[in-house]
Structure formats: C-alpha cells, structure tokens
Short mmCIF file of C-alpha atoms in Angstrom, two decimals:
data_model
loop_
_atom_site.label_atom_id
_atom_site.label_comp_id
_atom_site.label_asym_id
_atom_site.label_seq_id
_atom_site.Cartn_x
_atom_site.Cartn_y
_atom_site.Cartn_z
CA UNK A 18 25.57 -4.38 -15.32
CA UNK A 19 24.57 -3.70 -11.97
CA UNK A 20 24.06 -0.72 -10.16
CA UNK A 21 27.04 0.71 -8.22
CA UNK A 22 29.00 3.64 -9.84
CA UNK A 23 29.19 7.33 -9.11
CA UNK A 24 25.90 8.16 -11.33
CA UNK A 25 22.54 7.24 -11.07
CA UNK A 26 22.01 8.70 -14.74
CA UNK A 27 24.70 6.29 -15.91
CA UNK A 28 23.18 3.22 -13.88
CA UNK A 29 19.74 3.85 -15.21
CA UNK A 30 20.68 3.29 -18.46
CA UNK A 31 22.51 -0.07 -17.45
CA UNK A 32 19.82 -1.18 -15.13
CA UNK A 33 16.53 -1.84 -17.29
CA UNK A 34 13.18 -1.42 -16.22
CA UNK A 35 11.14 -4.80 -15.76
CA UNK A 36 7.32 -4.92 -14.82
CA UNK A 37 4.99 -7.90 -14.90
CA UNK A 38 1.60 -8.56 -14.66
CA UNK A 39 -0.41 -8.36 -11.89
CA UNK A 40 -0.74 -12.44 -10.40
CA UNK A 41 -1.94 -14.18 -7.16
CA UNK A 42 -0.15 -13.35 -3.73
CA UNK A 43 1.97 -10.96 -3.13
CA UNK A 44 3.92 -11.10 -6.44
CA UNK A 45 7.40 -11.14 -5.95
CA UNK A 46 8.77 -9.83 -9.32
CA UNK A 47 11.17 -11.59 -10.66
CA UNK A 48 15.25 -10.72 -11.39
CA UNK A 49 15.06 -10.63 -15.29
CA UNK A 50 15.73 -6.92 -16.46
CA UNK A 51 14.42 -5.74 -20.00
CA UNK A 52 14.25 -2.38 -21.69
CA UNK A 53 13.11 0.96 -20.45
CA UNK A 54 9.44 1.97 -21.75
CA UNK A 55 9.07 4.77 -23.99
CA UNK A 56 8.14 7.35 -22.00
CA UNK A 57 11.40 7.12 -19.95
CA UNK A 58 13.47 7.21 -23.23
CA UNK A 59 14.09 10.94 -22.89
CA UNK A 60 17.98 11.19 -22.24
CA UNK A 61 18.78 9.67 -18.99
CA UNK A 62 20.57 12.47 -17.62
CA UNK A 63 18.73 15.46 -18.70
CA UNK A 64 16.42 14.13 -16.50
CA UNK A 65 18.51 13.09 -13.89
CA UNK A 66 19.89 16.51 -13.81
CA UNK A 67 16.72 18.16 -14.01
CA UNK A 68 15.13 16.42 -10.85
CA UNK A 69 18.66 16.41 -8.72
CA UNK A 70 18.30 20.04 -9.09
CA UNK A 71 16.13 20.30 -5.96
CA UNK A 72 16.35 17.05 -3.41
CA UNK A 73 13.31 17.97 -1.86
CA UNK A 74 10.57 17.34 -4.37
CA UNK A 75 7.12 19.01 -3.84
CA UNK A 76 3.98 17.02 -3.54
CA UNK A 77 2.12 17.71 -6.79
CA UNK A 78 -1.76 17.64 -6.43
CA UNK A 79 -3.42 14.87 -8.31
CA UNK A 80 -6.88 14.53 -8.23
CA UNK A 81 -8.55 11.42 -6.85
CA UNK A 82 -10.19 8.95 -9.23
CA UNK A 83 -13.10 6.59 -8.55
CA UNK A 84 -11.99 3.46 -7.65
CA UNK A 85 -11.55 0.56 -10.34
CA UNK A 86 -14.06 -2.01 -9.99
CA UNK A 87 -12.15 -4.96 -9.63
CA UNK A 88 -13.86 -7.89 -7.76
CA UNK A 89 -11.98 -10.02 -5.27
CA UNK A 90 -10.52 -13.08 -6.48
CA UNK A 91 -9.58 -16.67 -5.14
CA UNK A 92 -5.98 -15.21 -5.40
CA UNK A 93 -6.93 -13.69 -2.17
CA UNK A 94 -6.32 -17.10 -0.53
CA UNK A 95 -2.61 -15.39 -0.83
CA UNK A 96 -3.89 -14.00 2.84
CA UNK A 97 -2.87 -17.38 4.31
CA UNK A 98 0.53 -17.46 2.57
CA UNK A 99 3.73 -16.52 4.43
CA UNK A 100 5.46 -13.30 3.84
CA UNK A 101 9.23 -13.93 2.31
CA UNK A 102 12.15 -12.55 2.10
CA UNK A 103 14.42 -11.97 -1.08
CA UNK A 104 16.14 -15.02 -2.27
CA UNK A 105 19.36 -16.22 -0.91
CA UNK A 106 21.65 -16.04 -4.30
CA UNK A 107 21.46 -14.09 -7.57
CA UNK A 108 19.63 -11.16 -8.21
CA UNK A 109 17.36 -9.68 -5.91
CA UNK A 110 13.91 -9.15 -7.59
CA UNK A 111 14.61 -5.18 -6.94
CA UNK A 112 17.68 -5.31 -8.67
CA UNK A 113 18.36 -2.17 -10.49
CA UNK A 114 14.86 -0.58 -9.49
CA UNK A 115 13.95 2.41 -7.72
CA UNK A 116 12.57 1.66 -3.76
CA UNK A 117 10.56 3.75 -2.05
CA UNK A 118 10.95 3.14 1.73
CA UNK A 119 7.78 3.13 4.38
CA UNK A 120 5.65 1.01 6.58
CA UNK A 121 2.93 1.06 3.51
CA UNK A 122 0.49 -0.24 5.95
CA UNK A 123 -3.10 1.99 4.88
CA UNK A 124 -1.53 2.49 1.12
CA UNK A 125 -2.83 6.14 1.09
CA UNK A 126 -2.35 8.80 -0.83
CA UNK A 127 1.10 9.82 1.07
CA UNK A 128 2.51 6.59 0.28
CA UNK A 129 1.16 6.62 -3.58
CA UNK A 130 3.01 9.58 -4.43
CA UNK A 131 6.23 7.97 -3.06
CA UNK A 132 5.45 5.75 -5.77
CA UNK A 133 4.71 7.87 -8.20
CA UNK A 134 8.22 9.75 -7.79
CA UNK A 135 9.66 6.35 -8.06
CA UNK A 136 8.07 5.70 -11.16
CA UNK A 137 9.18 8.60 -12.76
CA UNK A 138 13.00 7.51 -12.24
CA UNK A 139 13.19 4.58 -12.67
CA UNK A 140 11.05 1.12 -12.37
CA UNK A 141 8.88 1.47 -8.41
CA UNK A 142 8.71 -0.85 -6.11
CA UNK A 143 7.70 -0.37 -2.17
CA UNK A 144 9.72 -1.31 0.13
CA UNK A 145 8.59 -2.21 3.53
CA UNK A 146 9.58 -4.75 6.39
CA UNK A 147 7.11 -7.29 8.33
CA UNK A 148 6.68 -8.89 11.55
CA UNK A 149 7.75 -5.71 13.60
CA UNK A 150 5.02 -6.68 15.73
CA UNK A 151 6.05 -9.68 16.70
CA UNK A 152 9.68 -8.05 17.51
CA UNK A 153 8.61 -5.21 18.95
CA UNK A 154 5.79 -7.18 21.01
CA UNK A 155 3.05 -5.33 19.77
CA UNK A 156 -0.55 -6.24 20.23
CA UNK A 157 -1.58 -7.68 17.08
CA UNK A 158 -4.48 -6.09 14.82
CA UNK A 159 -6.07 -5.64 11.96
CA UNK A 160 -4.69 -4.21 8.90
CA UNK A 161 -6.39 -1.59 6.78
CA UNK A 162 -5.48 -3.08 3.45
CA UNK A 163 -6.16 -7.20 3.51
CA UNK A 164 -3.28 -8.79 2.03
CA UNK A 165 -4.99 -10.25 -0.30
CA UNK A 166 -6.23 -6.68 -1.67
CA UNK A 167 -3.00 -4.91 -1.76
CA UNK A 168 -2.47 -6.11 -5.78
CA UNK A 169 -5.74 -4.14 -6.32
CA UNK A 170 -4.79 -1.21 -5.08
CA UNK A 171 -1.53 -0.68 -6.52
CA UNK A 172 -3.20 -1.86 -9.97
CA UNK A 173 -5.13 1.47 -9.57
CA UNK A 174 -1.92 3.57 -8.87
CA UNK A 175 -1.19 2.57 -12.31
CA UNK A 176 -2.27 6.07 -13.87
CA UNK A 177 -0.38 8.10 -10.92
CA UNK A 178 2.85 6.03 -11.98
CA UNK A 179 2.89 6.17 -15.96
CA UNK A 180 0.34 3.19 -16.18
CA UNK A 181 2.66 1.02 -14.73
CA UNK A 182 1.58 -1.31 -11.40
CA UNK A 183 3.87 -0.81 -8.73
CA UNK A 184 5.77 -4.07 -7.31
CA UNK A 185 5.65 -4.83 -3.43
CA UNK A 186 8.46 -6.28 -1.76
CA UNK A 187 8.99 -6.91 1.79
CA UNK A 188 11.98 -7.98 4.02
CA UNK A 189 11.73 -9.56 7.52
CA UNK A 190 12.04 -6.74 10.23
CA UNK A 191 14.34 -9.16 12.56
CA UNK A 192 16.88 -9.27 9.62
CA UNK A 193 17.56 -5.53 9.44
CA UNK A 194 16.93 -4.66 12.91
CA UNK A 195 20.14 -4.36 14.21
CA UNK A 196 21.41 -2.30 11.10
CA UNK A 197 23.32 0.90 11.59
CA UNK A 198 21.93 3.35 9.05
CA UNK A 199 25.69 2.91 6.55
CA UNK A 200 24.87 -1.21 7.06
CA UNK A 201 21.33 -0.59 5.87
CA UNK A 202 22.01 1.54 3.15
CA UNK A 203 25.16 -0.89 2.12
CA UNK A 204 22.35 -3.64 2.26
CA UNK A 205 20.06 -1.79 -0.63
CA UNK A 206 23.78 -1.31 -2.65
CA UNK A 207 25.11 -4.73 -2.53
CA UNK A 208 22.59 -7.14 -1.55
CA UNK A 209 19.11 -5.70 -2.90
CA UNK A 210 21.46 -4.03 -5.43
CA UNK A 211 18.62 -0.80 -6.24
CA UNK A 212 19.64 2.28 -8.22
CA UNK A 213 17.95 4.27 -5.72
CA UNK A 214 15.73 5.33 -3.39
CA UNK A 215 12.72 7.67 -2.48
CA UNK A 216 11.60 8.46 0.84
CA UNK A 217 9.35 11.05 2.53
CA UNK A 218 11.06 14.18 4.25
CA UNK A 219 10.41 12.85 8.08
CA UNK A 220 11.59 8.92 7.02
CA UNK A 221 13.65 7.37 10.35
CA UNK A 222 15.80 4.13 9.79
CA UNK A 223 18.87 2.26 10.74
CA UNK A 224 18.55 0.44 14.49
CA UNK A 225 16.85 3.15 16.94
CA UNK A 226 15.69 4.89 14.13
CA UNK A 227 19.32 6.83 14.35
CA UNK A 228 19.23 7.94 10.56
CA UNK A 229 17.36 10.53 8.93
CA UNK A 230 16.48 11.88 5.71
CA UNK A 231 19.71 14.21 5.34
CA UNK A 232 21.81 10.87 6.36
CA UNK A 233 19.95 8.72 3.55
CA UNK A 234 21.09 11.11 0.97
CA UNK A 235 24.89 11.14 2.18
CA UNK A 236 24.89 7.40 2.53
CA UNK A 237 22.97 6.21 -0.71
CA UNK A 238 25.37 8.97 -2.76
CA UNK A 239 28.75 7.63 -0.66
CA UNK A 240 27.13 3.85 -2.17
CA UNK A 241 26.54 5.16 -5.67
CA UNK A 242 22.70 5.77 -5.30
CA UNK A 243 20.53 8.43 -5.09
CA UNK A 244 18.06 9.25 -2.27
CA UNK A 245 14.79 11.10 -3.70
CA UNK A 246 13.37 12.69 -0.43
CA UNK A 247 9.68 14.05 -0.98
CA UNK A 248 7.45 16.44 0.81
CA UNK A 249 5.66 15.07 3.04
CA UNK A 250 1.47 15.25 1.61
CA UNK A 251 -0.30 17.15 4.15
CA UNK A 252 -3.93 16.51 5.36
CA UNK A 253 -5.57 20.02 5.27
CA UNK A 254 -8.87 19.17 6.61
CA UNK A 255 -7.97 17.47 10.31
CA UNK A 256 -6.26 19.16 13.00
CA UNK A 257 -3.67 16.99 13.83
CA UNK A 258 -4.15 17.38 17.70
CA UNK A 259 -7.57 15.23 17.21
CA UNK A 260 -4.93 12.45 16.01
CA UNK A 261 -2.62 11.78 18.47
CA UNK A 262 -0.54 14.69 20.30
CA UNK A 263 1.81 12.37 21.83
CA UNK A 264 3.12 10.73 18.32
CA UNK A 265 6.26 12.88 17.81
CA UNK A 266 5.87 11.71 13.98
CA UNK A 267 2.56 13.76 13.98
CA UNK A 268 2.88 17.03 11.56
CA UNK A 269 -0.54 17.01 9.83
CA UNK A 270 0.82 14.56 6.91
CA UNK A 271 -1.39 11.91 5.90
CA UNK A 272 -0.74 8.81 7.80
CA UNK A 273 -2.08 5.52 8.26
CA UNK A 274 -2.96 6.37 12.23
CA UNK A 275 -4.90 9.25 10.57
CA UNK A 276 -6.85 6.44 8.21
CA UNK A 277 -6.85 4.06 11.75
CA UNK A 278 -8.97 7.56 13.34
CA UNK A 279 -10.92 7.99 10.52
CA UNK A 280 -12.55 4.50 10.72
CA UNK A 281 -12.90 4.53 14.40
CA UNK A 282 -15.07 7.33 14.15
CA UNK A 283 -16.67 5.95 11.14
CA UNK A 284 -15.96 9.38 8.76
CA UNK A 285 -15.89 7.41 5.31
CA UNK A 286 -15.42 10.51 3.33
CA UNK A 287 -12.55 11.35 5.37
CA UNK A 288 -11.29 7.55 4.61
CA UNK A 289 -11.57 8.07 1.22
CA UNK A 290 -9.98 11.43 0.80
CA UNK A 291 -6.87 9.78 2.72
CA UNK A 292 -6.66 6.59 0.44
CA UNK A 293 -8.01 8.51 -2.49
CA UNK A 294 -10.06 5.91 -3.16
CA UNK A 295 -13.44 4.27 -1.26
CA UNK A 296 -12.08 1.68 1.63
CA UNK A 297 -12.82 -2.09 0.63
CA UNK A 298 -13.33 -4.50 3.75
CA UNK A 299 -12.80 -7.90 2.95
CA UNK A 300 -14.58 -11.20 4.14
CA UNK A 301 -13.16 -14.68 3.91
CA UNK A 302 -16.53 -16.97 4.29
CA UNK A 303 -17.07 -20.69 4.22
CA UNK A 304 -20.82 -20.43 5.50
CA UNK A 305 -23.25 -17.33 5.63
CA UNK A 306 -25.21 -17.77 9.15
CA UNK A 307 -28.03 -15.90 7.64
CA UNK A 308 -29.40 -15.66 4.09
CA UNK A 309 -33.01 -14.68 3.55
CA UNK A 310 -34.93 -13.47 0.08
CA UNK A 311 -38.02 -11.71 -0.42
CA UNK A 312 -39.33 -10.71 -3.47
CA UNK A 313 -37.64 -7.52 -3.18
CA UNK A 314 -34.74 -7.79 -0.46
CA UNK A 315 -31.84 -10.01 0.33
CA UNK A 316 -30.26 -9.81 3.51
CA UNK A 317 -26.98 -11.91 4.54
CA UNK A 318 -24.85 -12.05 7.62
CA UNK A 319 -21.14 -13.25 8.42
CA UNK A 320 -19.15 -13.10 11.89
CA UNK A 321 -16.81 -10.47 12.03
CA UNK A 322 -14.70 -12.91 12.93
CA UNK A 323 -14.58 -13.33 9.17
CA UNK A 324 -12.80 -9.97 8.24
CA UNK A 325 -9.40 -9.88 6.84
CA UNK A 326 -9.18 -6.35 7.55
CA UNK A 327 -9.95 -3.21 9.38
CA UNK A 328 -13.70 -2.28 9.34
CA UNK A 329 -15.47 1.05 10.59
CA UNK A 330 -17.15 1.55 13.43
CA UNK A 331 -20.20 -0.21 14.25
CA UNK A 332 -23.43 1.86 12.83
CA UNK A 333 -25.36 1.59 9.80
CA UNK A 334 -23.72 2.72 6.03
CA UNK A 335 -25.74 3.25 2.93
CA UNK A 336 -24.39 3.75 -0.31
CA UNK A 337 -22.19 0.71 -0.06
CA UNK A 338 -21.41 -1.54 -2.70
CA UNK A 339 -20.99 -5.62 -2.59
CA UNK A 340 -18.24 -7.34 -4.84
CA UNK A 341 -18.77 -10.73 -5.47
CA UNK A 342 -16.75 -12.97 -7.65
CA UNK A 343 -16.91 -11.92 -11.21
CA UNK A 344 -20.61 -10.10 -10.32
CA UNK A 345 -20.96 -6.30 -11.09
CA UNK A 346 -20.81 -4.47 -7.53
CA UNK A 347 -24.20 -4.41 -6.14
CA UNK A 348 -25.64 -1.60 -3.87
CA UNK A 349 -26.17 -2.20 -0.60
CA UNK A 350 -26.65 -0.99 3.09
CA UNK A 351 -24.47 -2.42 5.83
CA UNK A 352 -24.98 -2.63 9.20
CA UNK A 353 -22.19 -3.14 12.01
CA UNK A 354 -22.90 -4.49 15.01
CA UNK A 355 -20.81 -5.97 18.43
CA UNK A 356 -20.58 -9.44 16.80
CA UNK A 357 -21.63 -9.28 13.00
CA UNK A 358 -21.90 -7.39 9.76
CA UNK A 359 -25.10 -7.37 7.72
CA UNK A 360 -26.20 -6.74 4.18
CA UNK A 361 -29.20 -5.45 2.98
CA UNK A 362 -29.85 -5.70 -1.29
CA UNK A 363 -32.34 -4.76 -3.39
CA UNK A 364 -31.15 -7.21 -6.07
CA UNK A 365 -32.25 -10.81 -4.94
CA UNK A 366 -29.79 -12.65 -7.62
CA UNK A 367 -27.03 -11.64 -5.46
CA UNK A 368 -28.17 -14.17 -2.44
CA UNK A 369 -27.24 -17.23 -4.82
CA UNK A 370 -23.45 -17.92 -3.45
CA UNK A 371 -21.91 -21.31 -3.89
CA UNK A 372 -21.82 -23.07 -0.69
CA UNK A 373 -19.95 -26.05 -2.03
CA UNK A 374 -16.87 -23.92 -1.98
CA UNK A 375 -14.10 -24.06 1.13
CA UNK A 376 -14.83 -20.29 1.23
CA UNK A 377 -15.76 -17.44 -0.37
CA UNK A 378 -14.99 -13.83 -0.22
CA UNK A 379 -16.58 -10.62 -0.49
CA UNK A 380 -15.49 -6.75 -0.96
CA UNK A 381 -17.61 -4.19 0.55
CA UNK A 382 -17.11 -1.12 -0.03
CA UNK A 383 -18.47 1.61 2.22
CA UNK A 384 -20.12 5.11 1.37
CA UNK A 385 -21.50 7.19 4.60
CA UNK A 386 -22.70 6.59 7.82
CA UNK A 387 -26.42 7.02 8.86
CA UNK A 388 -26.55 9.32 11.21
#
C-alpha cells in the first residue's frame, strides 16, 4: 500500500523500510519495499505521537567521530556518469521513505542531522535537485564533496542514523522549477509517493522560493504527509558577518558557503568541525608529472587540473594523509601552489602506482596549515 491517507503512523506501517548496500555511482535505490528493522518496531504511533508533539525538533549535540578510513575506489569513475532522474513508471525508488529536502552540496553536519531525523521515522533519503546552475546561469565550480565521494560520506553517517547508510536521490532542477509550492508538494504525494518529509526551519521552495517551512507543513498534512521541520544547527565559533552579510539566508547556521569560507582561508579545523569529519580532496590521474624516491622521501605532483573537487587555499599542510587504492592512508605534507599540488612521504612504497591504468585516483585528506 502506498502512502496517501490521513496518518503518517498508519502509512509507516504500510510503507516498509528498504536499504541496500552501498555500490558504485550514485546508487539509486531501488522500488522493492521490505520490513521495518528492529529498532523501529516500537509501536508506530507512540512514536509518531511522541515526536508530532513539538514540529520544531531541537538539534541534539552529537559528537564528531574520526573519519572512517575508506580508500577511494574505481567506483569513483561514477564522477563521469550523468545525474538521473526517477524513472518514468512504477515506483519511485523513494517510495514510502522519509526525504529530507536541501541543496546537500558540502554534506555537513547541518545537513547530517536532517538525516538523522529522517532516519528515526522512517527509512532517509536526501533529496536534492541538479543542474540549477546551468538554469540559473551560474558560473560553474567546484564542488566540496566529489561525486564520486558522496557514498563515503553518507556510509559514515551510518552511526548518526541507526547504522543505516542514507540513500541520495536527485531530480533535475528544470523539471520542478516552475512548481507552485501545493504542485511540489503534490509531486512528493503522488509521483515520488514519500511518507514524509524533513526540512530545516529556514527551508524555501516552490518557484521563487514562495513557500516556507509553515507552508510545507500545511501542504504535506492537506496530502497525507508529514513535514518534520528541524532547528536549524548553529555554528558557534564564526561570526556570521565574516561570511557573507548580504546572503539574507545567513543566521549563523552551518552552511555550505560557511565550508566554501573556511577553505578559502585555508582554516582546516574549522572545515572539519563543519563537516564533522576531516575534508577529502580527490584526484582523478592518468599520469603523475613528477615522481621522485630517495631513500627516505617520495615526492609526487599532479595538475590541479586533476581535482574533482574543492581544495584549500594554496599554502603548505602537514598532518595530511594519502589514500591510495586498497593502501592504508599514508602521512604526508601537501603543498598548494598556482598550478599544482605536491606530496611529500616518508614511506617510499607509496611512489609505486600503476601507470598502465586509464587513471588513477587519490584521497587526501588535509590536517593544518603551516603557518
């Protein structure tokens, strides 16, 4: 049965929760719906009672963990796939899951407890739109996740969500555009056919960004959802005027301009206290310009022309860490300059990289910057 009725509580016990394994790309989940897990098996609507009781749900402080050490795969080569949209007919692979709505660009700490509140209704998935750049006519640049990273990450949201990996899915902007907020909302009903929804307390949507937070509620409850609007998770050690005073979104939350700052100004602790975890650059390599050994050093270079994402500013890092293939992450200093990036090891096995592959690609990850 799909979701529809009057009652989320009676829909969540129709609508099962699916989850699959993490794969290569982007991972589209697929439509089949199976049983809730056990720790959702409390009473549907005691708990749907309990957390309806108060719409506005407060951020609850979780402290960061390190980052899991999970190298970088050929799956990555998902970074030259197209994005798609949900499939024409049948299910939607969100059917009778729990969305929550954002641009999910940095994947920071606002936008994993969005997922976490998900995950404690229902089964998460993000929700977020692409090629609003090319509407809009934005200049294009680089993300702060690579694509072909974004599986990691939400693998290590796992223990913030009941160990289970959030699913991404993503819709093209152009096709939702023009939505009123009601056509929007009717959309998530009837086509992507969700139980509900979760979105922070200052979330905009519908064409001109006419609907707000107060509207989502009325129209996912009019539908026969529920909209789960969260605090928003505050950054308490910036003052948001050093952001940008003329973003009218700017409160002091956590944001991904925020994260954007941070690495222009190359504060890596700041990074990581945003994404609550260590910020992973990612190369794409089919041939190392420079690769020297000593008896005690290796050194390489690559282009920057080779990263998939958004570095730091130029300057020189220690207490970084290499990822390479299936190798252990190896310590390392990294220095940023106009045209490259360079690596300096003290572990000379790392220098033996297959150069009879297309391309290869390495994961640094970056500690502080040498003043």
């Amino acid at each position: 049965m799909l979701c529809g009725g009057s009652r989320i509580s009676h829909h969540i016990r129709e609508c099962n929760y699916h989850h699959q394994n993490l794969g290569s790309g982007l991972g589209f989940c697929s439509s089949r719906i199976v049983r809730l897990p056990s720790y959702m098996e409390t009473p549907v609507s005691v708990q749907h009672n309990q957390r309806l009781q108060q719409k506005l749900v407060s951020f609850s402080t979780i402290h960061s963990k390190s980052p899991a050490q999970m190298p970088i795969r050929s799956s990555c080569s998902s970074q030259l796939e197209d994005d798609r949209e949900l499939p024409a007919e049948g299910l939607s692979s969100v059917a009778g899951g729990i969305v929550a709505l954002g641009k999910f660009d940095a994947l920071h700490i606002g936008h994993r407890e969005l997922a976490s509140q998900a995950s404690r209704i229902g089964a998460p998935y993000l929700l977020s739109f692409v090629g609003m750049a090319e509407v809009f006519g934005w200049e294009p640049r680089a993300p702060i996740v690579a694509k072909c990273d974004r599986k990691r990450v939400l693998s290590s949201w796992s223990p913030y969500c009941g160990n289970v990996t959030p699913e991404e899915f993503r819709i093209e902007f152009s096709s939702v555009r023009n939505l009123t907020p009601q056509q929007f909302v009717e959309k998530l009903s009837k086509e992507l056919r969700v139980c509900g929804v979760v979105a922070g307390e200052n979330y905009r949507f519908g064409y001109k960004a006419a609907g707000n937070a107060s509207e989502l509620v009325r129209l996912c409850e009019e539908y026969g959802m529920h909209a789960y609007i969260i605090k928003s998770v505050m950054d308490k050690n910036q003052d948001s005027r050093n952001i940008d005073g003329k973003d009218y979104k700017e409160r002091g939350q956590v944001s991904s301009t925020r994260v954007r700052h941070a690495l222009a100004i190359g504060d890596m602790k700041y990074v990581s206290e945003l994404l609550g975890r260590q910020h992973r650059l990612v190369l794409m390599v089919n041939d190392l310009e420079e690769l020297t050994s000593t008896s005690n050093k290796c050194k390489v270079s690559a282009p920057k022309s080779c990263l998939l994402n958004l570095p730091p500013m130029e300057g020189c890092y220690r207490n970084c860490y290499l990822i390479f293939g299936d190798e252990s992450p190896v310590s390392c200093r990294v220095f940023i300059n106009t045209t490259h990036i360079h690596l300096e090891m003290d572990e000379v096995g790392i220098c033996n990289f297959d150069n009879s592959q297309d391309y290869q690609f390495l994961g640094i990850e970056f500690g502080e910057l040498e003043s």
